[in-house]
Coordinates of C-alpha atoms in Angstrom, one line a residue:
X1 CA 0.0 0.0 0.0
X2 CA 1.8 3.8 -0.9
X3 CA 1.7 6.2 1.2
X4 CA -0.2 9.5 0.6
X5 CA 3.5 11.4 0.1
X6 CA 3.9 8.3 -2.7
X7 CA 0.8 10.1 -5.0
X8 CA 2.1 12.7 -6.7
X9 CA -1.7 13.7 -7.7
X10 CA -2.9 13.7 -4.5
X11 CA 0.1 15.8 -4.0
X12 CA -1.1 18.1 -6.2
X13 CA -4.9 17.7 -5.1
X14 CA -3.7 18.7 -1.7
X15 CA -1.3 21.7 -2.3
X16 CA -4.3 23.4 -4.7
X17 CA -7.3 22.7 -2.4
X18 CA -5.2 24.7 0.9
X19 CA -4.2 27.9 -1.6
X20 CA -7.8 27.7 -2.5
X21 CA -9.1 27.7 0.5
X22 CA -6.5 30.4 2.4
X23 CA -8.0 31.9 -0.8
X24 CA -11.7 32.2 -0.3
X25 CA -10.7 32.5 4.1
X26 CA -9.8 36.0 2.6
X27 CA -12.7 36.7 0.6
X28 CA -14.8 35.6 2.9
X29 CA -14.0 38.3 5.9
X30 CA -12.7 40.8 2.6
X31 CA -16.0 40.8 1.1
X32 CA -18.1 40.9 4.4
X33 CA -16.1 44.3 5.6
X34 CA -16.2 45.7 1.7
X35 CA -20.0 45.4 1.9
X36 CA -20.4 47.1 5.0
X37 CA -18.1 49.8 4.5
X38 CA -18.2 50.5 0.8
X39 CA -21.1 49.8 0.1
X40 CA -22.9 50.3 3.5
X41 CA -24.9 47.9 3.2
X42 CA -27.6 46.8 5.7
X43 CA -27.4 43.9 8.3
X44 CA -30.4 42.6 5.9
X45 CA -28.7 43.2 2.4
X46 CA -26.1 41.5 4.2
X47 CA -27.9 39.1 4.8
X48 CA -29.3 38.5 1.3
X49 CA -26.0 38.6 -0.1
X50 CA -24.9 35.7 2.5
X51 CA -28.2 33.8 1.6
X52 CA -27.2 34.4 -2.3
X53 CA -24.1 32.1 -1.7
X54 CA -25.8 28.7 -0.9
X55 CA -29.2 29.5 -3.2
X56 CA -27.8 27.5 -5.9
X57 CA -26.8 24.5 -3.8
X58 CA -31.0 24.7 -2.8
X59 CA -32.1 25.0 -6.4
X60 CA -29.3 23.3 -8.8
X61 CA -28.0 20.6 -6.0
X62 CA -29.3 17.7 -7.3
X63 CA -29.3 18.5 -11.2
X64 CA -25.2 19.1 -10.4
X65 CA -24.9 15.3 -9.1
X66 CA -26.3 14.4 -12.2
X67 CA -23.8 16.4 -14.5
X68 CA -20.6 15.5 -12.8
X69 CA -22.0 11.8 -12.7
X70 CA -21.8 12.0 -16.5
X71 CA -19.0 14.1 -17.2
X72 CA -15.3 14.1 -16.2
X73 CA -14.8 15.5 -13.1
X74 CA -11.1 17.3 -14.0
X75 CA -12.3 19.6 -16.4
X76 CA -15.2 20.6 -14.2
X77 CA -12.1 21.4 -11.4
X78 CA -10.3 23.3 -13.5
X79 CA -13.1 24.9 -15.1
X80 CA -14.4 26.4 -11.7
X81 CA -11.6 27.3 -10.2
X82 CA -10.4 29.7 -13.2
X83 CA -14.2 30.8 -14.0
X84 CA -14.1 31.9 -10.0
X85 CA -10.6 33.5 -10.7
X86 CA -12.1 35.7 -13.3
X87 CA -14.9 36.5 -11.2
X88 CA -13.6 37.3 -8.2
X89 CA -11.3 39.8 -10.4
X90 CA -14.6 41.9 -11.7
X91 CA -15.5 43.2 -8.0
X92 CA -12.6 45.5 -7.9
X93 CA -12.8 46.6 -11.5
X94 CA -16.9 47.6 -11.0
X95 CA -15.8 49.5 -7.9
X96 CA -13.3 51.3 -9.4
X97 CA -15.9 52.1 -12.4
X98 CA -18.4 53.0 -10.0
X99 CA -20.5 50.3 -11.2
X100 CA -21.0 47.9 -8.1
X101 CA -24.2 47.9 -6.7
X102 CA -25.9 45.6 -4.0
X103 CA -28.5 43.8 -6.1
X104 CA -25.2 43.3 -8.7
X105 CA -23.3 42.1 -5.7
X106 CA -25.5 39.8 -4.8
X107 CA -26.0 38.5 -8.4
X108 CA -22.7 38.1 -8.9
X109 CA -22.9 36.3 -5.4
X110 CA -25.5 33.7 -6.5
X111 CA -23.1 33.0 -10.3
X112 CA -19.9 32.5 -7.5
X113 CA -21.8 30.0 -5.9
X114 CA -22.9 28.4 -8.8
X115 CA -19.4 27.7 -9.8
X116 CA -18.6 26.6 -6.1
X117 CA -21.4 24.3 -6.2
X118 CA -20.2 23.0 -9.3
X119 CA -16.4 22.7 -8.1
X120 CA -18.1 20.9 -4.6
X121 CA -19.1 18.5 -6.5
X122 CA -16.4 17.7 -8.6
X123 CA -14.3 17.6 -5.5
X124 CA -15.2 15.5 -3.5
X125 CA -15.9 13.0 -6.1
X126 CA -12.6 13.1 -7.9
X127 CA -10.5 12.1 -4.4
X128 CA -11.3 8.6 -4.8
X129 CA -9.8 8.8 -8.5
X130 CA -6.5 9.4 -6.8
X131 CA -6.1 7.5 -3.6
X132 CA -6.5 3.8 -3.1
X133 CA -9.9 3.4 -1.0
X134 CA -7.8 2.2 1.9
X135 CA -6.0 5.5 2.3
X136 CA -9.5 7.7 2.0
X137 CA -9.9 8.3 5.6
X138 CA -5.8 10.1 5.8
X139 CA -6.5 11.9 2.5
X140 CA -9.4 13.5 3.5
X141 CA -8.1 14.3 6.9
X142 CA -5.1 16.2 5.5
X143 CA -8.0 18.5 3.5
X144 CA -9.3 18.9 6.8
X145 CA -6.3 19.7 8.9
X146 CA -5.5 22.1 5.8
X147 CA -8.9 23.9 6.1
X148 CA -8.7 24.0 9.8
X149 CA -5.4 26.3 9.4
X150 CA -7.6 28.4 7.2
X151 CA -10.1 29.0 9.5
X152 CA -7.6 29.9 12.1
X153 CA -4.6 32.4 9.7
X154 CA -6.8 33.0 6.9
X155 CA -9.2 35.8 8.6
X156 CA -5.6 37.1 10.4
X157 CA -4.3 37.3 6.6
X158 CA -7.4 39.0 5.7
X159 CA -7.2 41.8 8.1
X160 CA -3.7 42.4 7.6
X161 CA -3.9 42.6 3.8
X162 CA -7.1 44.4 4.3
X163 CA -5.1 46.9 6.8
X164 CA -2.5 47.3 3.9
X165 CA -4.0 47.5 1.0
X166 CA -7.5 47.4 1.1
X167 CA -10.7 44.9 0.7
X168 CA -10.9 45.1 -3.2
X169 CA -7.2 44.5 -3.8
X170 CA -7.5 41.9 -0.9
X171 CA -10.0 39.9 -3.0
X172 CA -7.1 39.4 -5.9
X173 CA -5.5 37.0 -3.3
X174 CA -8.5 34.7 -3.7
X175 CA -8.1 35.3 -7.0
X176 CA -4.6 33.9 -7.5
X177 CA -5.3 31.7 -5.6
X178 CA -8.1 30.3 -7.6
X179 CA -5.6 30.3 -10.2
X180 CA -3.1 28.9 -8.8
X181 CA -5.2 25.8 -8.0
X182 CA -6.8 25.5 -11.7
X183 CA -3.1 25.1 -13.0
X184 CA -2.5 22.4 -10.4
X185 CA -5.5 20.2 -10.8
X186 CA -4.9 20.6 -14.6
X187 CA -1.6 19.2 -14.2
X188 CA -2.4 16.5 -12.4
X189 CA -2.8 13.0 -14.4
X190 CA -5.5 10.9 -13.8
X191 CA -7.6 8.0 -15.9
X192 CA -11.4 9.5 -16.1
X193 CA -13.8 8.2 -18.8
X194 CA -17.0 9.9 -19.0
X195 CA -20.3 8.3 -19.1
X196 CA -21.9 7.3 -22.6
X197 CA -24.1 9.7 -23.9
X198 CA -27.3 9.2 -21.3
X199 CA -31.0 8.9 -23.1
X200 CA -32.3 8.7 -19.8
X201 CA -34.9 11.3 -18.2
X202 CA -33.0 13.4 -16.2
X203 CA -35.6 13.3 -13.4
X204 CA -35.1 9.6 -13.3
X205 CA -31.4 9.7 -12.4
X206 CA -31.8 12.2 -9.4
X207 CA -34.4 9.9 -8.3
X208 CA -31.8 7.1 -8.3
X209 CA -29.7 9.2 -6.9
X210 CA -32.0 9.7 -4.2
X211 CA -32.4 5.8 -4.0
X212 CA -28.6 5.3 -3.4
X213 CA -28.8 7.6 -0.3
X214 CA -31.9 7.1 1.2
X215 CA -32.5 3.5 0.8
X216 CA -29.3 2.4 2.0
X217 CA -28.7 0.5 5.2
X218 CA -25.9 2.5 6.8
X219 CA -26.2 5.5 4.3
X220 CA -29.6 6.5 5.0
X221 CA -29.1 7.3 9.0
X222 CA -26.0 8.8 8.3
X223 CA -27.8 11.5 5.0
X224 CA -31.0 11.8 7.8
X225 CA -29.0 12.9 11.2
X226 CA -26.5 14.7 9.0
X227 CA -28.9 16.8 7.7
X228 CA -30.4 17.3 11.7
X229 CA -26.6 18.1 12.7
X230 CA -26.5 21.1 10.4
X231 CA -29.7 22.3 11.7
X232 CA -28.8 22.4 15.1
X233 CA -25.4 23.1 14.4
X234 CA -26.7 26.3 12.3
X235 CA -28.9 27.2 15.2
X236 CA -26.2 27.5 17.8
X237 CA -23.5 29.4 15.3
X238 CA -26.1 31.6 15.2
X239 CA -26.7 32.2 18.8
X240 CA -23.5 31.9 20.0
X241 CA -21.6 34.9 18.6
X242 CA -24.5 37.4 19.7
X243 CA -24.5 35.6 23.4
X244 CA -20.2 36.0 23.5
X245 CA -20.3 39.7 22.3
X246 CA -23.2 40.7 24.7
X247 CA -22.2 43.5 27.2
X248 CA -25.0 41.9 29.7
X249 CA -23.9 38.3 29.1
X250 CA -20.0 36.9 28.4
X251 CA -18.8 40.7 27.3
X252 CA -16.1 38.2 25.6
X253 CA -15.0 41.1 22.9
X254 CA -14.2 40.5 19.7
X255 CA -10.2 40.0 20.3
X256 CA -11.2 37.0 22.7
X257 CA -13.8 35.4 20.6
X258 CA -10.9 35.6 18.2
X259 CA -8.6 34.4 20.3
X260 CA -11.4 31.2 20.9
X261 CA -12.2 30.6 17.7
X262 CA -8.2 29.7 17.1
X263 CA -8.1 27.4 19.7
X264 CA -11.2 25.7 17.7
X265 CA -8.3 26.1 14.6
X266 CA -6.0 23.6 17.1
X267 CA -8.6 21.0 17.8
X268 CA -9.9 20.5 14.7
X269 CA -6.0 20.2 13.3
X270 CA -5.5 17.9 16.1
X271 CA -8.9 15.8 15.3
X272 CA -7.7 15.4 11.9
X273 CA -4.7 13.9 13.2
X274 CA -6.3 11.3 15.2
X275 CA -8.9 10.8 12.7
X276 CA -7.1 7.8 10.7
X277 CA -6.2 6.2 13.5
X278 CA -9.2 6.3 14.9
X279 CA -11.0 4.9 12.2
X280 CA -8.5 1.6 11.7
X281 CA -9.3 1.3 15.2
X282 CA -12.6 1.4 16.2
X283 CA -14.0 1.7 12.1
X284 CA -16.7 3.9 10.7
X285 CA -19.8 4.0 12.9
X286 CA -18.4 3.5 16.7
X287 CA -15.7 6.4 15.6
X288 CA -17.9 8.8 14.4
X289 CA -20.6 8.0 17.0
X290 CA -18.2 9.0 19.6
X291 CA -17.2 12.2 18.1
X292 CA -20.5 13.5 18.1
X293 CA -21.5 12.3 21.4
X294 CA -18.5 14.7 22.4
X295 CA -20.2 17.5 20.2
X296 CA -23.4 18.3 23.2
X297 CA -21.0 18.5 26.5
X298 CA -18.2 20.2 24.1
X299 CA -21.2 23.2 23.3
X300 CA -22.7 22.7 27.3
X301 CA -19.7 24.6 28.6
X302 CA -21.2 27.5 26.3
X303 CA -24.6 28.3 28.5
X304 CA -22.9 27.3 31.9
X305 CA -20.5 30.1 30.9
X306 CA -20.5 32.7 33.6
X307 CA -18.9 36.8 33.3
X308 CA -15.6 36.5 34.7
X309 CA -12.3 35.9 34.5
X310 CA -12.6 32.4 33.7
X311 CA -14.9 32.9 31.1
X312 CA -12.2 33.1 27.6
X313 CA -11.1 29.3 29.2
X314 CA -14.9 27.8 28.8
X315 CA -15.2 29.6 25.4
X316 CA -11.7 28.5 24.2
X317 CA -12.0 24.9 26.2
X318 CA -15.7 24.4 24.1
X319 CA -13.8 25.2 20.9
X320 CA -11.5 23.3 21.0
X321 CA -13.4 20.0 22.0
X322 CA -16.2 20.8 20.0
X323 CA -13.2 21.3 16.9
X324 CA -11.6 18.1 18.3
X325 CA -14.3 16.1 17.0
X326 CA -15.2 17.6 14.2
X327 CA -11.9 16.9 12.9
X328 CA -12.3 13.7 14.0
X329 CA -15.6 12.6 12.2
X330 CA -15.7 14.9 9.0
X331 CA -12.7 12.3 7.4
X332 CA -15.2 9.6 8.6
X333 CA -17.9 10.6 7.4
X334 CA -16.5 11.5 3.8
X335 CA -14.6 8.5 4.0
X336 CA -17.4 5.9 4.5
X337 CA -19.8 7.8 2.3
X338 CA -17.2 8.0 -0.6
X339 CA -16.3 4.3 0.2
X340 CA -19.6 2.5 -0.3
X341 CA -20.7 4.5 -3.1
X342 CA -20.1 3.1 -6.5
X343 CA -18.2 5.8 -9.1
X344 CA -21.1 6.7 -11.2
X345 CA -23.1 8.0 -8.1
X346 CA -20.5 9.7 -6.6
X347 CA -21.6 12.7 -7.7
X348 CA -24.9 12.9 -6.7
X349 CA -24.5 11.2 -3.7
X350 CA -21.7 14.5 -2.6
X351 CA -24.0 16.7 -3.8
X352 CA -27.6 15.3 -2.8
X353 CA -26.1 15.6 1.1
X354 CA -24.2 18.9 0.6
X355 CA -27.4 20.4 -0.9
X356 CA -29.9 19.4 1.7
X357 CA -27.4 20.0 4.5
X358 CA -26.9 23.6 3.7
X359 CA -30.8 23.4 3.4
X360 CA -30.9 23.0 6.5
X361 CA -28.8 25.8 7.7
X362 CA -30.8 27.8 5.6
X363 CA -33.9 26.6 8.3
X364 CA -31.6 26.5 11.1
X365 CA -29.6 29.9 11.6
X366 CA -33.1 32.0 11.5
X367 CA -34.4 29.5 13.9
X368 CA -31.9 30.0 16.4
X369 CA -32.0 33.8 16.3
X370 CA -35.8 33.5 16.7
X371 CA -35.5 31.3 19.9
X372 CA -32.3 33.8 21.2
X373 CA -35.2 36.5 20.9
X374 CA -38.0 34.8 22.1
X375 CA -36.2 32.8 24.6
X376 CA -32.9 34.0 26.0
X377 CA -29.9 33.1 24.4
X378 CA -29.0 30.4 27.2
X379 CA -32.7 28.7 26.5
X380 CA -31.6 29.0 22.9
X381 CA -28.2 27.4 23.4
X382 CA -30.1 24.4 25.7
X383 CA -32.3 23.4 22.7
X384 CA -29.3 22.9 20.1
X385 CA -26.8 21.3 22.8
X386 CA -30.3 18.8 23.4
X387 CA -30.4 18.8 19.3
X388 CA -26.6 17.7 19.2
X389 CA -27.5 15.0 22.0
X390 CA -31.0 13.9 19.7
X391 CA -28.3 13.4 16.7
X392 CA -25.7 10.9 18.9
X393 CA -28.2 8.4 20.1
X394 CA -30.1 8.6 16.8
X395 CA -26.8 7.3 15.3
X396 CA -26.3 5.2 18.1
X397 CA -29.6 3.4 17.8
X398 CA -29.9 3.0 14.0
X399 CA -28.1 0.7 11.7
X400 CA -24.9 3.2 11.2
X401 CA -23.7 1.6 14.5
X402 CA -23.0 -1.4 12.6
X403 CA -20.7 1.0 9.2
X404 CA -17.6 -0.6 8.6
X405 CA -15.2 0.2 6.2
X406 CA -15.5 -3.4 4.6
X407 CA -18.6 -2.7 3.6
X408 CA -17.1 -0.8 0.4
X409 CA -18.1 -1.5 -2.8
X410 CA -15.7 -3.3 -4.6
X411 CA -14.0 -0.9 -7.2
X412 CA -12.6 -3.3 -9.6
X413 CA -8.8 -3.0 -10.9
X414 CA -7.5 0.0 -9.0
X415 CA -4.9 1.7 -11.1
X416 CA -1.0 2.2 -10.2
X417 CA -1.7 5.6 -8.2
X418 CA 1.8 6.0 -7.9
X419 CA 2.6 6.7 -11.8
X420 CA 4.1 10.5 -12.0
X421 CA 2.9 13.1 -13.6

């Protein structure tokens, strides 16, 4: 068996997806902090912009299983990443012609996260193309440990480039780095064969897509409760920055929540450490059962969270648990799921989950600021820690207890992985 060092396309896979994604870590806050003080925008145009970015995972998530279930997935990669590099480049030029609006922001917005849906898709359906299925669970966890970093330097990058240069010349980085990624994954050689011509009725493959996932033993429990986590985990994002920032509850301030969230950057690097060898250990369903039963008394520390001096070390210490097993479980999960699902409904399989999932948080992050209102933020936090607990034993009970990675589907003739490039 090679190791992942021994793949010079996963090599390649790896280096473009962490450019990309210190790329988009510094849109993300760039963009956010352009709106509001070039534009000055609204907390609700603000919000409609942020909705604008997962409406096409709502309305073309299922139709985009179907097209990267038929096509190549490597031009699709490429394809994405240097459409969003071109994109992200027009922001700066409309500002500078006076010609950026709101309602063209958020356009623009909804076309970005077309592509992204597009390049989601692709993505995570193109990894098994370049690792043996033994050695899913480490590749996936180095894309995780990678993102983690993001999440902790990227926003530091951000305000420092922003500091320096401004948000609209910021943006180029993600727009390099776009680049940058598009000429790797088009370097990168791989044997891909797209499906015949298909006469069937497009409706009738999303249904089977829907089949795969829903009718499966171990897949089904997994899709449902995943698709519960998101709520619930949506509902408690939501509450939990308002509750931190409160003057008459944690008073945290801005440089501490900072400060926590980082620590959340070190668990979930650390999670994605342990998460292959937790997996050989204890295999699929007992490993990411555990991790999420640490997910409620991880988010717990949040509402018994009193003003004081010891307050930063709840906030950091629920972080960083809470981060410690999601980078624990999100290799896992990916793993298993890419796994047992046959090539040809890869792609709607990613994309069927990914679409209802962010459906969810769609549901879910109104939700939780409507209970925060009409509640208190602590009742608010309560319901979602009980929501996280509803998820565990709902895994626990069903047949995902019993997911092991032997129950893969047998991939045929794996090719030499090793070859250069």
């Amino acid at each position: 068996m090679p190791r992942l060092v021994d793949l010079p396309g996963y090599r390649r896979f790896w280096v473009a997806s962490t450019v990309s994604i210190f790329g988009a870590h510094v849109t993300t806050v760039a963009l956010q902090i352009f709106v509001v003080v070039a534009l000055h925008a609204t907390a609700f145009e603000l919000g409609l912009m942020n909705a604008a970015r997962w409406l096409p995972y709502l309305l073309f998530g299922l139709v985009a299983g179907v097209l990267v279930d038929r096509c190549r997935r490597k031009p699709i990669l490429v394809g994405t990443d240097f459409g969003r590099a071109a994109l992200v480049c027009v922001i700066p030029l409309l500002y500078v012609a006076e010609l950026l609006t709101m309602p063209a922001l958020i356009a623009y917005v909804m076309v970005f996260g077309l592509l992204s849906l597009l390049f989601d898709a692709a993505n995570q359906s193109f990894l098994p193309r370049l690792v043996p299925r033994k050695l899913l669970i480490p590749a996936n966890a180095r894309l995780e440990q990678s993102d983690s970093v993001a999440q902790t330097a990227g926003p530091l990058l951000a305000g420092a480039l922003i500091q320096v240069v401004g948000a609209p010349v910021a943006m180029l980085v993600d727009a390099a780095s776009y680049l940058v990624s598009g000429v790797l994954l088009a370097s990168i050689s791989v044997t891909e064969r797209a499906q015949p011509a298909s006469r069937r009725d497009l409706r009738a493959e999303v249904r089977e897509g829907l089949s795969w996932i829903y009718r499966h033993r171990t897949l089904a429990p997994m899709a449902v409760t995943s698709h519960a986590w998101f709520l619930f985990h949506s509902m408690l994002g939501t509450v939990f920055v308002a509750y931190a920032l409160d003057a008459r509850e944690l008073d945290l301030g801005a440089f501490w929540l900072g400060a926590a969230y980082a620590c959340g950057g070190v668990g979930a690097f650390l999670g994605g450490a342990l998460a292959g060898w937790a997996g050989r250990r204890f295999d699929a369903g007992p490993t990411v059962i555990a991790a999420h039963a640490l997910m409620a008394p991880a988010w717990a520390l949040m509402p018994l969270a009193v003003p004081g001096l010891a307050v930063f070390v709840m906030v950091a210490l629920s972080q960083f648990l809470f981060w410690v097993a999601m980078g624990v479980t999100g290799p896992n999960e990916l793993g298993y799921r890419q796994s047992v699902t046959p090539d040809g409904l890869q792609g709607r399989m990613n994309t069927t989950i990914r679409s209802l999932n962010r459906a969810a948080v769609v549901v879910g992050a109104p939700l939780g600021g409507f209970l925060a209102v009409a509640t208190g933020y602590r009742t608010a936090l309560w319901i979602g820690v009980a929501g996280f607990v509803l998820v565990a034993l709902a895994m626990a009970v069903s047949p995902f207890r019993h997911a092991r990675y032997a129950d893969a589907v047998d991939p045929g003739p794996e090719p030499d992985f090793t070859v250069g490039v």
